Structure formats: structure tokens, C-alpha cells
Amino acid sequence: MLVSYQWLKDYVDIDDLTVEETAEKLTRGGVEVDVLHPRSEGLEQVEVGYVEACEQHPNADKLNVCQVNTGEETAQIICGAPNVAAGQKVAVAKPGAVLPGGMKIKKTKLRGEPSEGMICSLQELGIEQKLVAKEFIDGIYVFPESAKVGEDAVEELGLRDTVLELDLTPNRADCLSMIGIAYEMAALLDREVHQPDCTFTAADQSAAEAVSVQVDVPEDNPYYGAKIIQDISIGPSPLWMQNRLTAAGIRPINNVVDITNYVLLEYGQPLHAFDFDRFGSNEVVVRRANEEETITTLDEEVRTLSAEHMVITNGKEPTALAGVMGGAFSEVQEDTTTILLEAAYFNSSRVRKASKDMGVRSESSTRFEKGVDSGRVEEASARAAHLLERYAGGTVLEGTVEDDFRSDEKRVIETEPEQLNKRLGMDLSQEDILSIFRRLQFTVETEGNRISVEVPTRRPDLRIEEDLAEEVARLYGYDYIPTTLPSGVTTPGSLSPEQNKRRKIRRYLEASGLHEAITYSLTSPEKASRFLLEEVPGTVMVSMPMSEERSTMRTSLIPHLLDTVQYNRNRQINDSSMFELGSVFIVESETLTQQPEEKKVLAAAVTGTWEIHLWQGEKKKTDFFVVKGILEGLFEELGVLDNIQFVPSSRKELHPGRSADIVLNGRSVGFTGQVHPSVEKEWDIKETYIFQLDLDAILAAETEELSYAVLPRYPSISRDIALVVDQNVPAGDVQRVIEEAGGPLLKQVTLFDVYEGENLEAGKKSLAFSLVYLDPERTLTDEEVTKTHDHVVSELTEKVQAVLRQ
Amino acid sequence: MIERLQELGKEALQEIKEADTVKALDNIRVKYLGKKGPITEVLRGMGKLSAEERPKVGQKANEIREEIQSSLEAKTTELEEIALEEKLKEESIDVTLPGKEIKRGARHPLTAVVEEIEDIFIGLGFQVTEGPEVETDYYNFEALNLPPDHPARDMQDSFYVTHDMLLRTQTSPVQARTMQKHHGQGPVKIVCPGKVYRRDDDDATHSHQFMQIEGLYVDKNVRMSDLKGTLEAFVKKYFGPERSIRLRPSFFPFTEPSVEVDVSCGICGGTGCRVCKNSGWIEVLGAGMVHPNVLEFSGFDSNEYSGFAFGMGVERFALLKYGIDDIRHFYTNDIRFLEQFKRA
């Protein structure tokens, strides 16, 4: 809603407030003023001039030499506008004026002829092209005859004004009107509202003789009223009205249309004027449209309707799409003399449906959608009649022909000071509260402490006691609400154990050198089929996606992490290491019938150089074991390391020789490894290592309580062992054999060398382990260690056919 | 004999003085004090001396021995010190060369903000509670008092996945779910962080996915002044003790009265600047007293219980905190962006 500050002054006395103070008052009261638009800033020396003579420029076909009188003097001005002519009153920018575009007016010569100023178009004076009346779009503006020569043209055009742009909350549809804002302002300032003049002289003839009105579906249209106005003479509306419409963002058209728009702005009540001679009958029938019925609206569009839409008809065919737009054939035209003035109260959902289906949002539909004041429809109609009589020569036939289904039940809300104070934490007296309701012009009755508030129809947003609490608080001032802390029982604040663990995981991974990434949950169906923890029957698909790329809820975190690797690579960042912790969405059936499983997943992608310290010659590329090391540390952090196994993986999206499934207590909970080179190619990325874990499963695993182990008081004995085994025997298996054979005395096994190649038989490899033996209770003897160690060796020989290397 | 010994002593001390390596000193030791050395030789000839002279010569010989010995030791120490000094000199490095970088990852700024806000409310006795991102129409809208024809319930504005399920547009459904679990028994005191989705085109200020944190407190006798006090405590903790808040009336279907909460501008201190659009205030969150319909929907008696709720956009807090100019940065994960938040 755009509110002209000068116009607002018609309804409420705010001369003692600056526009900034007015805006601040409204904003603090709950009607937010988003921006202040001064209509002209520093625009001076533009006057109304009279074109005494206009002749063609001797040296230029398209220029005119005009003699323009501005009261005290006549100056020669060269003008290129096609519509300039002698006898016009025009806006003259005199030398020294600075126009809104920054143009400085100077005395000059154009093609040899002196020019002392400029005759302006409205656009040059800062009015948006779309708001300029069609006749003046391509040329200068011409004032009506009544304009006084020598007057300040900026003032005449209503440009010494500021427009307040409101950002209204949906409950305050009452502020989609000047009068609504006036009520608000008056309540904030405790002042009166000056009501517009709605008087007119009714003709003897009754409108009921000229037309009938019938509403088919009362729920759709609780009130329809028609007035007939004859003797209309179409012409421009008065300049002040045009100025106000322009300020509110509506282009002036002609007096009749302008008056309906003016009243729409004033009352928030949309009106429609039909050319009654072209209406096609003497009956107005409001009904649902038939399926496939068509209407040509006044924008010349042919629109196909359905039974969901409501139309105004002449009993045969639609003449308007109710509340949204009029029809073409009954439109007011230059030669219109009699109009049917519609003032109706349409159901908001019905209008919203049509507005949405037709893709038309008009000043009218917006107001019906948000709700108009059902109690002021007739008043708005009378106001329009007053203006039509005065500014369009109209004769208003007696009475309004109407069909009325509105309930006349009053809305009364009851409250007590104690209740309001309890909710607000304030201490207001009954007097304080009553004075606020009086300022709001609510009708109030009291009985003891009980207050009964009759809410006016203009405030349909007020329904319950809490709504009254808000009215009282906002008018009293939120600044006066004290600050207290809750007085209820003390509760311990906390994270859940799982939330705590997620924080721990983030801290660990950050400290391990991975940045946290957050990527979008919506992805493409194709990406939703990649890098899954396990096959899923279905995915969550958005019914009306904005694009294919954002149509499906992710089932894996890896695809977007790889996108991120690629995004960075495209920006010459070849080393990246990132993790993401988030949900994936699993549908257990092919179609979505219940909420999907939202599984918490942890994933990472690491590529490029891992460690670098160049001047000391250190540089290490990311490889499988970098990522595996991070994972092992993570599992240790989470207390599950002992139950984790890395098993060679056969996932098709991973490098067949450099990938592992991660198994926890016999169950697969994730995977790690290099992305398969052909998949890397697809993503246009270099060697990249990833992991993805089912975090829910890992956090659900039982872990032993952390407890202290006594520090050893006796020395340990260390033995190294070098073995030759078949190349395809995993080192992990060998280590497990050692650990099992070593028994309780074997405290630690460390692999310290892996060797293949020269001096070894083909197909063999050498592994070297360091074994540490310790008995916490006593000093071990060499013999005991040798005995255990020999057992280890024989087990190795037997189980993995290891040969001791000498 | 004594003269001979004194001569030897002199010679030895001279040689020690001139020695410049530990090895040379070793040679001197062997030469003068060794079993075949001149002093031993002198002592061997003592048999020929009289009983009177013998102890004198013996004593002298011992004196000279000790003198040489201690001189050797002193000189050794001296040479060792010189040698060490030289060694250390050789070992010296350029301490201005860069150290080896410890690889560290950065906390995502949104996580940093969420955790900071969580911690403040944990300190105020709130529990952190989460809920599903794919939500039912009921919990996302109906239980929160949004009428069926509310614009947010339009396919155009929300990502529906079936006719009655959608990607949640707010974290408020967690409030409804939690209240329901309490079966009408207070207090409920929670903050709910999480991702939400709206059908917006992504640009510098809009994102189809973003994060919210909402809070809810339901108990007997909760007043609007408690809301104001709680939010003031939060704002002072998060933005700084010098900041203040103001409430402006607003509208949300799930609260009544509803307010927008502004915090005094941290750049200009309230006098007006570009950041606060000359108002001195920056809008940071929406809040209000829980609408009685919402309490009743979730099984609370609205005559007995009341409550307040508040919600804030995590991205907005991060934008304000770090001066970030484009919301898309949070989701493109440019390493150059992320690594700026190592100390977040």
C-alpha cells in the first residue's frame, strides 16, 4: 500500500508531525512503513506557463519555437514535443531548475534559436512512465484550463508530497485503505477521523425500475449492490484526483474509472462501473461460471472459466470476473452516458481462486482476497456517487438495488483488566484499558470488572481476548511492557546425548583438517540414485519442483560433496577437504504414503595435496590411508574402534582396488575409498577419496564406559617379527592372527614395514611387525615371552602360511 | 729433583695453555701424567733420595700433578664450551621461516551460529529439540493455526511432496510435536534448530533452503514481559551487553500478540547508519505469545497454560555477525569462504 502523506491529512490532523514522525508512529504501532518516497526533492523553479505562440523552428523540422508566459515574463523556449501547441498551459522548468534525472536547465541556443527553459513531460518531472496518462506519454504534459499561470507546477502536480510504502501484515487488510490508516493514526495520536463527503442528490427515478440484482450463491457473494448513474459525461478527472492516484501508483484514465479507483483507495472497497447501455440486459445475475465458459476481459484476453470461478452476468453471458476484472464489452468508453456502479462484498477464497487461476492480481482482487470491510460497502458506493455527481455530471437514480445475505450479528469480545495484565505482565487500570478502546473507536460496555468490546467490521482480525491484549499493548506501547524472567520451575537446559556426539564429531573432523560443508537437500533424481548406503525402494519427490536439479530429496551426501569439489576445482582450488553431517531421506516403499525415514549421515570428500611444507620438501598427496586414518580416529573418539572392520568393497562407484566397506559388529555402516576413476571423470574431478557413514547406526552401537586402566609398573619386552606371505593375504588378517595367538601378554602389535619386489619370490610380500609383551603383575622372563612368541609364529605358519624371514 | 719437577710443571702448564683441542689436551695428559711420563720417571728415581728429602719431593710431585690435572680440567671445560658454542652456531636457523602448518578445518558459519544460540538458551534452561524435515501438513500448518487457505499452504510457496506432506517451511512443527508429547503438562522449554524450505528462487537474499531456530516456553503464568526479558537476555549475550531491544507489533498466525524484535544497531549504536537504514534498529527475530488455538491443538488447556515462542533466521544472524553479503555463499561451500571461519 502506497500512502500519500498529503492525502492522509484529509482524514486526520497530522500537521504537527513530520512525515518521518508519522512513519515512525505507524511502524511502532504495528503498521510497518518500509520506505519513504519523496515525490520530488529539491525540484524548484518549475511553473505553470501559457504557450502564447508556437511556430516551427526555422532550422529544424521537429522543433517548435514557443513563446511561453509564466506570469511576469514571456520567454522563448524551444520544444521538441509533438503535442505542444499555442494556447496550452504547460510545466516550464526555468533556467536554474534541476530536474529529478539530474538535468540542469540553462539558457541555451538550439539550432541558432535562443531557448530560456524547458517545457516538461511528466516523466521529466519524475513520474514513472506507467503512471502517466496515455495522452501524455509521448509528449509534454498539458494542464487543465483551470490551472493558474505562474503557479508552482510542482505543487499543482501534487509532487510536494512523500509517499509512505507500507509493508502490511496479512491481518491488517483494514490498512489497505486511506481511511483505515487514518483510523490507525487517529488511535495512535488520540485524534478524530474526518469522514469523506458521501452526499448526493438522488433523482426521482428509482434504480430498481432500471435494473434487478440476483445472487445465486450467498456464500460466494454475501452482498451485491448496484447503483444507476445517468447523464455521465466522460472526461478527465480533476487534477488533484489524478495526482493522488498517481501517488498511490494508479494511472489516471478518465473521470469514471478514476473515481472508482479513488474510492477503492479511500475505503479499500473495490467498485466496478459497467456501461449500462452496453451491459446487454436489465438484470445482474451473480453466479458460478459454467465449465469451459469464456469471457473476454477488458485487457482483451479471452479467459476460459470453470465452476470454481464466480462471474457477474447480464443473465445470459458473463460481464465481469467477480472481484478480479471487468469484461470488455461492458467497459466504460468515451461515449458512455449511463453506468451501473457495482459495490459488492465477495468471498475472499473465491476471488483468490480466480485471481490465481487467471494469473491476474489487481488492486481489486488483492483487497477482496485479504478481506474488505463488509460494513462499509454502501458508504463506499455513496462516496462514489457523490464524486460522480460532482466530477462526471452524473445523475444518481434513487436507491441501491441489492441482494444482501450479510449477518448483522455483532462481534463482541469480553475481557477483564486482570486477564489482560496477566497475559502482558503489566499493571494497567480499567481506565487505561477503556481509554485505549475509545481511541480505537470500539464500542465498549462495562459491568464491574467485565469489559465487553464490540469490534467494528473494519477489524475482522480481532476475534479473541488475546487480540484485545495485543491492541491494548501496542497502543499503550510495547516499550512499557516490563522485562521479567519466567518465574516457573527451573529446568536444566541440555543437548541430547546424540546432539552432544554430533558436536563431538564436528570438533574432531575440524581438528583433523576437514571443513564443514552444508549443501542443498534437494537434488536431481539422477543424483539421488548415486552413492547410496544401501539400495532404497523410493525417494521423496517434490510435486511441483522449481527445476529438475532440485526435485528430489537426497539419499546420499556424496553427490553434492563431489559437486563442491568440482565447484572449487573450477576456481583453481585443487586441494579441498570437506565433510557434511546431515539427513538423507529414505522411502521404504515405492510411493510415499508416510513420512520418510530421515537418516543422519556423515560424509566427506578429500582431494589434492593433504600435507604441504614446501621449503622443507614435504608434500603428501591425499590417499586412502589419510582418510582411513581420520576414520579410525573418529571411531576411537566414538568408542567403537575395536568393533570396526574395513573390508574390501565391491561398490561400483568406487575404485575396485582402493575401497572398503566399513563393518560395525558384522553390519555394514558405510564405505570409504577412492571414487571410481570413470565417475571422477564424469564429475570432472581428480583423484578424490570419500567416506559416508550411517551415523544413526554408529551412534546406536553400544560402547563401553570410559574407565582408567592401571599404569604398568613392570617393564615390557619387545620382539620384532618379519614374515613372508602371499601377496593377496590382507595385512589385517595377519595382524588378527598375531593378536589372537599372542593372548593376554601381547599388549601391542605395530606393522612397521611392508615390502614387495626384489629378493622376494614373485607373488609374495614381506610384512614386519613389532610386538610388545607385558604382564602388569610382574616382570616377564625371557622364557615366557619366547614361549608365547613361538606360539604366535606357529599360528602364523599354520593360518596364513607365513614363512619367517631370516 | 725438585727443580726438575718445577720445570716439568712449567712446561706442562705452558703446553696446556697453548693446546687448542681436546685431543691435544689428552696428549698432554698422557705425556706428563702417563705411566711412562716424566713425573712418574722422577718419582721412580726417589729411591736414591734421603729419607728426609723423599717426602718433600713426593709432596712436590703430587702438587705439580694436581696443578697439571686441574689446569687440564679447566682447559678442557673451556675448549668444550667453545666447541659447543660453535656447534650451536652451526645449528642456528632462520626463525622467520614459516612453520609447518597444522591442517585444521573450519566450522561452517551456520553451525557456529546455531551452536552459539543453542548454548545461550541451554544456559537459560532450554532443551535442544529436533524434528523431521519432511513434515505433514498438519504439524507444519494446521496445528499452528494456519487456516487452509493461508497463502503459505499454497503449492506455489511450499514444496509439497504429497497432498498432505511437504518440506517443512518452518521449524515450528517441532514445537507442536513436542507439546503433544507433553500431554498437556508443562513446562515445555525448547529451542529447535533446523533446515527449512520455501519455494523461492535463489538470489543474494533468498534461498530455497535455509535454517531457523525457534524457541518455545509453555508453562503456567507465562507473561509477555517474560518473553521480553528472555529475548533481552539472549540479545545481550549474543550481540553484546551494550545492545538493547525493542518490540514492534506484528502478525503470525501461531502467536497473539505477535511482535517483531529489533536490536539496536551495532554499527552506529542507534543513531542511524547505512546498515540499519538510518533507523538505528535492525530486525532480528519474530516472536509472540502462543496462540490459544495452538495450545489447545496440542493438548494444553489455554486457560491454565500460556507461553511464548520466538523464531530467527540463522543465515540472517550469520550475515549480521560476519558481514556476509550473499546468502548463497553458505551453500556453495567455496573453500576460500569456508576457511575464513576457522576461529568461528
PDB file of C-alpha atoms in Angstrom, chain A residues 518-637:
ATOM      1  CA  ILE A 518      26.416 -27.601   4.036  1.00  0.00           C
ATOM      2  CA  THR A 519      24.815 -28.468   0.710  1.00  0.00           C
ATOM      3  CA  TYR A 520      21.228 -28.426  -0.506  1.00  0.00           C
ATOM      4  CA  SER A 521      18.919 -31.287   0.393  1.00  0.00           C
ATOM      5  CA  LEU A 522      17.087 -31.121  -2.921  1.00  0.00           C
ATOM      6  CA  THR A 523      18.840 -32.787  -5.801  1.00  0.00           C
ATOM      7  CA  SER A 524      18.140 -34.374  -9.181  1.00  0.00           C
ATOM      8  CA  PRO A 525      16.589 -37.841  -9.478  1.00  0.00           C
ATOM      9  CA  GLU A 526      19.823 -38.986 -11.116  1.00  0.00           C
ATOM     10  CA  LYS A 527      21.983 -37.826  -8.226  1.00  0.00           C
ATOM     11  CA  ALA A 528      19.520 -39.351  -5.796  1.00  0.00           C
ATOM     12  CA  SER A 529      20.462 -42.743  -7.220  1.00  0.00           C
ATOM     13  CA  ARG A 530      24.192 -42.401  -6.617  1.00  0.00           C
ATOM     14  CA  PHE A 531      26.484 -43.409  -3.742  1.00  0.00           C
ATOM     15  CA  LEU A 532      23.729 -44.920  -1.621  1.00  0.00           C
ATOM     16  CA  LEU A 533      24.476 -46.557   1.682  1.00  0.00           C
ATOM     17  CA  GLU A 534      22.038 -49.236   0.627  1.00  0.00           C
ATOM     18  CA  GLU A 535      19.511 -49.611  -2.165  1.00  0.00           C
ATOM     19  CA  VAL A 536      16.285 -47.728  -1.475  1.00  0.00           C
ATOM     20  CA  PRO A 537      12.898 -48.566  -2.950  1.00  0.00           C
ATOM     21  CA  GLY A 538      11.767 -44.968  -3.367  1.00  0.00           C
ATOM     22  CA  THR A 539      12.676 -41.330  -2.996  1.00  0.00           C
ATOM     23  CA  VAL A 540      10.893 -38.192  -1.817  1.00  0.00           C
ATOM     24  CA  MET A 541       9.932 -36.216  -4.909  1.00  0.00           C
ATOM     25  CA  VAL A 542       8.598 -32.668  -4.853  1.00  0.00           C
ATOM     26  CA  SER A 543       5.224 -32.428  -6.632  1.00  0.00           C
ATOM     27  CA  MET A 544       5.963 -29.088  -8.301  1.00  0.00           C
ATOM     28  CA  PRO A 545       9.740 -28.732  -8.409  1.00  0.00           C
ATOM     29  CA  MET A 546      11.312 -25.449  -9.459  1.00  0.00           C
ATOM     30  CA  SER A 547      13.813 -27.380 -11.544  1.00  0.00           C
ATOM     31  CA  GLU A 548      14.940 -30.939 -12.219  1.00  0.00           C
ATOM     32  CA  GLU A 549      18.112 -30.193 -10.228  1.00  0.00           C
ATOM     33  CA  ARG A 550      16.003 -29.527  -7.116  1.00  0.00           C
ATOM     34  CA  SER A 551      13.271 -32.088  -7.430  1.00  0.00           C
ATOM     35  CA  THR A 552      14.228 -34.980  -5.172  1.00  0.00           C
ATOM     36  CA  MET A 553      15.329 -35.211  -1.567  1.00  0.00           C
ATOM     37  CA  ARG A 554      18.847 -36.526  -1.322  1.00  0.00           C
ATOM     38  CA  THR A 555      19.570 -40.119  -0.444  1.00  0.00           C
ATOM     39  CA  SER A 556      23.325 -39.635  -0.118  1.00  0.00           C
ATOM     40  CA  LEU A 557      25.577 -36.749   0.807  1.00  0.00           C
ATOM     41  CA  ILE A 558      28.304 -37.718  -1.644  1.00  0.00           C
ATOM     42  CA  PRO A 559      26.948 -36.297  -4.962  1.00  0.00           C
ATOM     43  CA  HIS A 560      26.715 -32.714  -3.662  1.00  0.00           C
ATOM     44  CA  LEU A 561      30.107 -33.023  -1.959  1.00  0.00           C
ATOM     45  CA  LEU A 562      31.560 -34.060  -5.321  1.00  0.00           C
ATOM     46  CA  ASP A 563      29.760 -31.075  -6.895  1.00  0.00           C
ATOM     47  CA  THR A 564      31.512 -28.938  -4.322  1.00  0.00           C
ATOM     48  CA  VAL A 565      34.888 -30.458  -5.166  1.00  0.00           C
ATOM     49  CA  GLN A 566      34.200 -29.642  -8.791  1.00  0.00           C
ATOM     50  CA  TYR A 567      32.971 -26.110  -7.982  1.00  0.00           C
ATOM     51  CA  ASN A 568      36.230 -25.413  -6.176  1.00  0.00           C
ATOM     52  CA  ARG A 569      38.328 -27.035  -8.862  1.00  0.00           C
ATOM     53  CA  ASN A 570      36.713 -24.722 -11.411  1.00  0.00           C
ATOM     54  CA  ARG A 571      38.072 -21.883  -9.309  1.00  0.00           C
ATOM     55  CA  GLN A 572      41.647 -23.233  -9.260  1.00  0.00           C
ATOM     56  CA  ILE A 573      41.233 -24.707  -5.804  1.00  0.00           C
ATOM     57  CA  ASN A 574      42.552 -28.203  -6.312  1.00  0.00           C
ATOM     58  CA  ASP A 575      43.041 -29.146  -2.686  1.00  0.00           C
ATOM     59  CA  SER A 576      39.842 -29.493  -0.774  1.00  0.00           C
ATOM     60  CA  SER A 577      38.805 -31.479   2.225  1.00  0.00           C
ATOM     61  CA  MET A 578      35.233 -31.294   3.404  1.00  0.00           C
ATOM     62  CA  PHE A 579      32.717 -33.146   5.467  1.00  0.00           C
ATOM     63  CA  GLU A 580      28.992 -32.804   5.797  1.00  0.00           C
ATOM     64  CA  LEU A 581      26.687 -34.044   8.509  1.00  0.00           C
ATOM     65  CA  GLY A 582      23.040 -34.107   7.531  1.00  0.00           C
ATOM     66  CA  SER A 583      19.958 -36.106   6.789  1.00  0.00           C
ATOM     67  CA  VAL A 584      19.182 -38.338   3.846  1.00  0.00           C
ATOM     68  CA  PHE A 585      15.617 -39.298   3.060  1.00  0.00           C
ATOM     69  CA  ILE A 586      14.694 -42.920   2.619  1.00  0.00           C
ATOM     70  CA  VAL A 587      11.328 -44.145   1.421  1.00  0.00           C
ATOM     71  CA  GLU A 588      10.653 -47.745   2.326  1.00  0.00           C
ATOM     72  CA  SER A 589       8.013 -48.272  -0.328  1.00  0.00           C
ATOM     73  CA  GLU A 590       7.774 -47.240  -3.951  1.00  0.00           C
ATOM     74  CA  THR A 591       5.287 -44.489  -3.247  1.00  0.00           C
ATOM     75  CA  LEU A 592       5.292 -42.089  -0.361  1.00  0.00           C
ATOM     76  CA  THR A 593       2.458 -42.926   1.994  1.00  0.00           C
ATOM     77  CA  GLN A 594       4.007 -41.978   5.302  1.00  0.00           C
ATOM     78  CA  GLN A 595       6.806 -39.697   6.386  1.00  0.00           C
ATOM     79  CA  PRO A 596      10.142 -40.950   5.061  1.00  0.00           C
ATOM     80  CA  GLU A 597      12.941 -42.172   7.259  1.00  0.00           C
ATOM     81  CA  GLU A 598      15.367 -39.329   7.867  1.00  0.00           C
ATOM     82  CA  LYS A 599      18.727 -40.905   8.470  1.00  0.00           C
ATOM     83  CA  LYS A 600      21.612 -38.878   9.846  1.00  0.00           C
ATOM     84  CA  VAL A 601      24.636 -39.420   7.645  1.00  0.00           C
ATOM     85  CA  LEU A 602      28.238 -38.292   7.869  1.00  0.00           C
ATOM     86  CA  ALA A 603      30.262 -37.988   4.680  1.00  0.00           C
ATOM     87  CA  ALA A 604      33.473 -36.464   3.433  1.00  0.00           C
ATOM     88  CA  ALA A 605      35.368 -35.824   0.225  1.00  0.00           C
ATOM     89  CA  VAL A 606      39.099 -35.166   0.204  1.00  0.00           C
ATOM     90  CA  THR A 607      41.232 -34.417  -2.818  1.00  0.00           C
ATOM     91  CA  GLY A 608      44.597 -32.985  -3.816  1.00  0.00           C
ATOM     92  CA  THR A 609      47.539 -32.316  -1.546  1.00  0.00           C
ATOM     93  CA  TRP A 610      46.965 -33.365   2.023  1.00  0.00           C
ATOM     94  CA  GLU A 611      50.002 -32.010   3.830  1.00  0.00           C
ATOM     95  CA  ILE A 612      52.402 -29.488   2.468  1.00  0.00           C
ATOM     96  CA  HIS A 613      55.520 -27.830   3.825  1.00  0.00           C
ATOM     97  CA  LEU A 614      57.375 -26.954   0.711  1.00  0.00           C
ATOM     98  CA  TRP A 615      60.571 -25.284   1.818  1.00  0.00           C
ATOM     99  CA  GLN A 616      61.372 -28.367   3.832  1.00  0.00           C
ATOM    100  CA  GLY A 617      60.486 -30.532   0.889  1.00  0.00           C
ATOM    101  CA  GLU A 618      57.406 -32.130   2.431  1.00  0.00           C
ATOM    102  CA  LYS A 619      54.367 -32.734   0.339  1.00  0.00           C
ATOM    103  CA  LYS A 620      51.886 -35.539   0.707  1.00  0.00           C
ATOM    104  CA  LYS A 621      49.030 -36.325  -1.608  1.00  0.00           C
ATOM    105  CA  THR A 622      45.719 -37.438  -0.199  1.00  0.00           C
ATOM    106  CA  ASP A 623      45.421 -41.195  -0.357  1.00  0.00           C
ATOM    107  CA  PHE A 624      43.283 -43.976   1.028  1.00  0.00           C
ATOM    108  CA  PHE A 625      45.208 -44.132   4.284  1.00  0.00           C
ATOM    109  CA  VAL A 626      44.815 -40.414   5.040  1.00  0.00           C
ATOM    110  CA  VAL A 627      41.065 -40.854   5.015  1.00  0.00           C
ATOM    111  CA  LYS A 628      41.207 -44.203   6.767  1.00  0.00           C
ATOM    112  CA  GLY A 629      43.332 -42.636   9.498  1.00  0.00           C
ATOM    113  CA  ILE A 630      40.736 -39.927  10.023  1.00  0.00           C
ATOM    114  CA  LEU A 631      38.036 -42.568  10.218  1.00  0.00           C
ATOM    115  CA  GLU A 632      39.962 -44.689  12.717  1.00  0.00           C
ATOM    116  CA  GLY A 633      40.453 -41.642  14.903  1.00  0.00           C
ATOM    117  CA  LEU A 634      36.756 -40.898  14.618  1.00  0.00           C
ATOM    118  CA  PHE A 635      35.797 -44.429  15.617  1.00  0.00           C
ATOM    119  CA  GLU A 636      38.153 -44.220  18.548  1.00  0.00           C
ATOM    120  CA  GLU A 637      36.540 -40.924  19.537  1.00  0.00           C
TER     121      GLU A 637
END
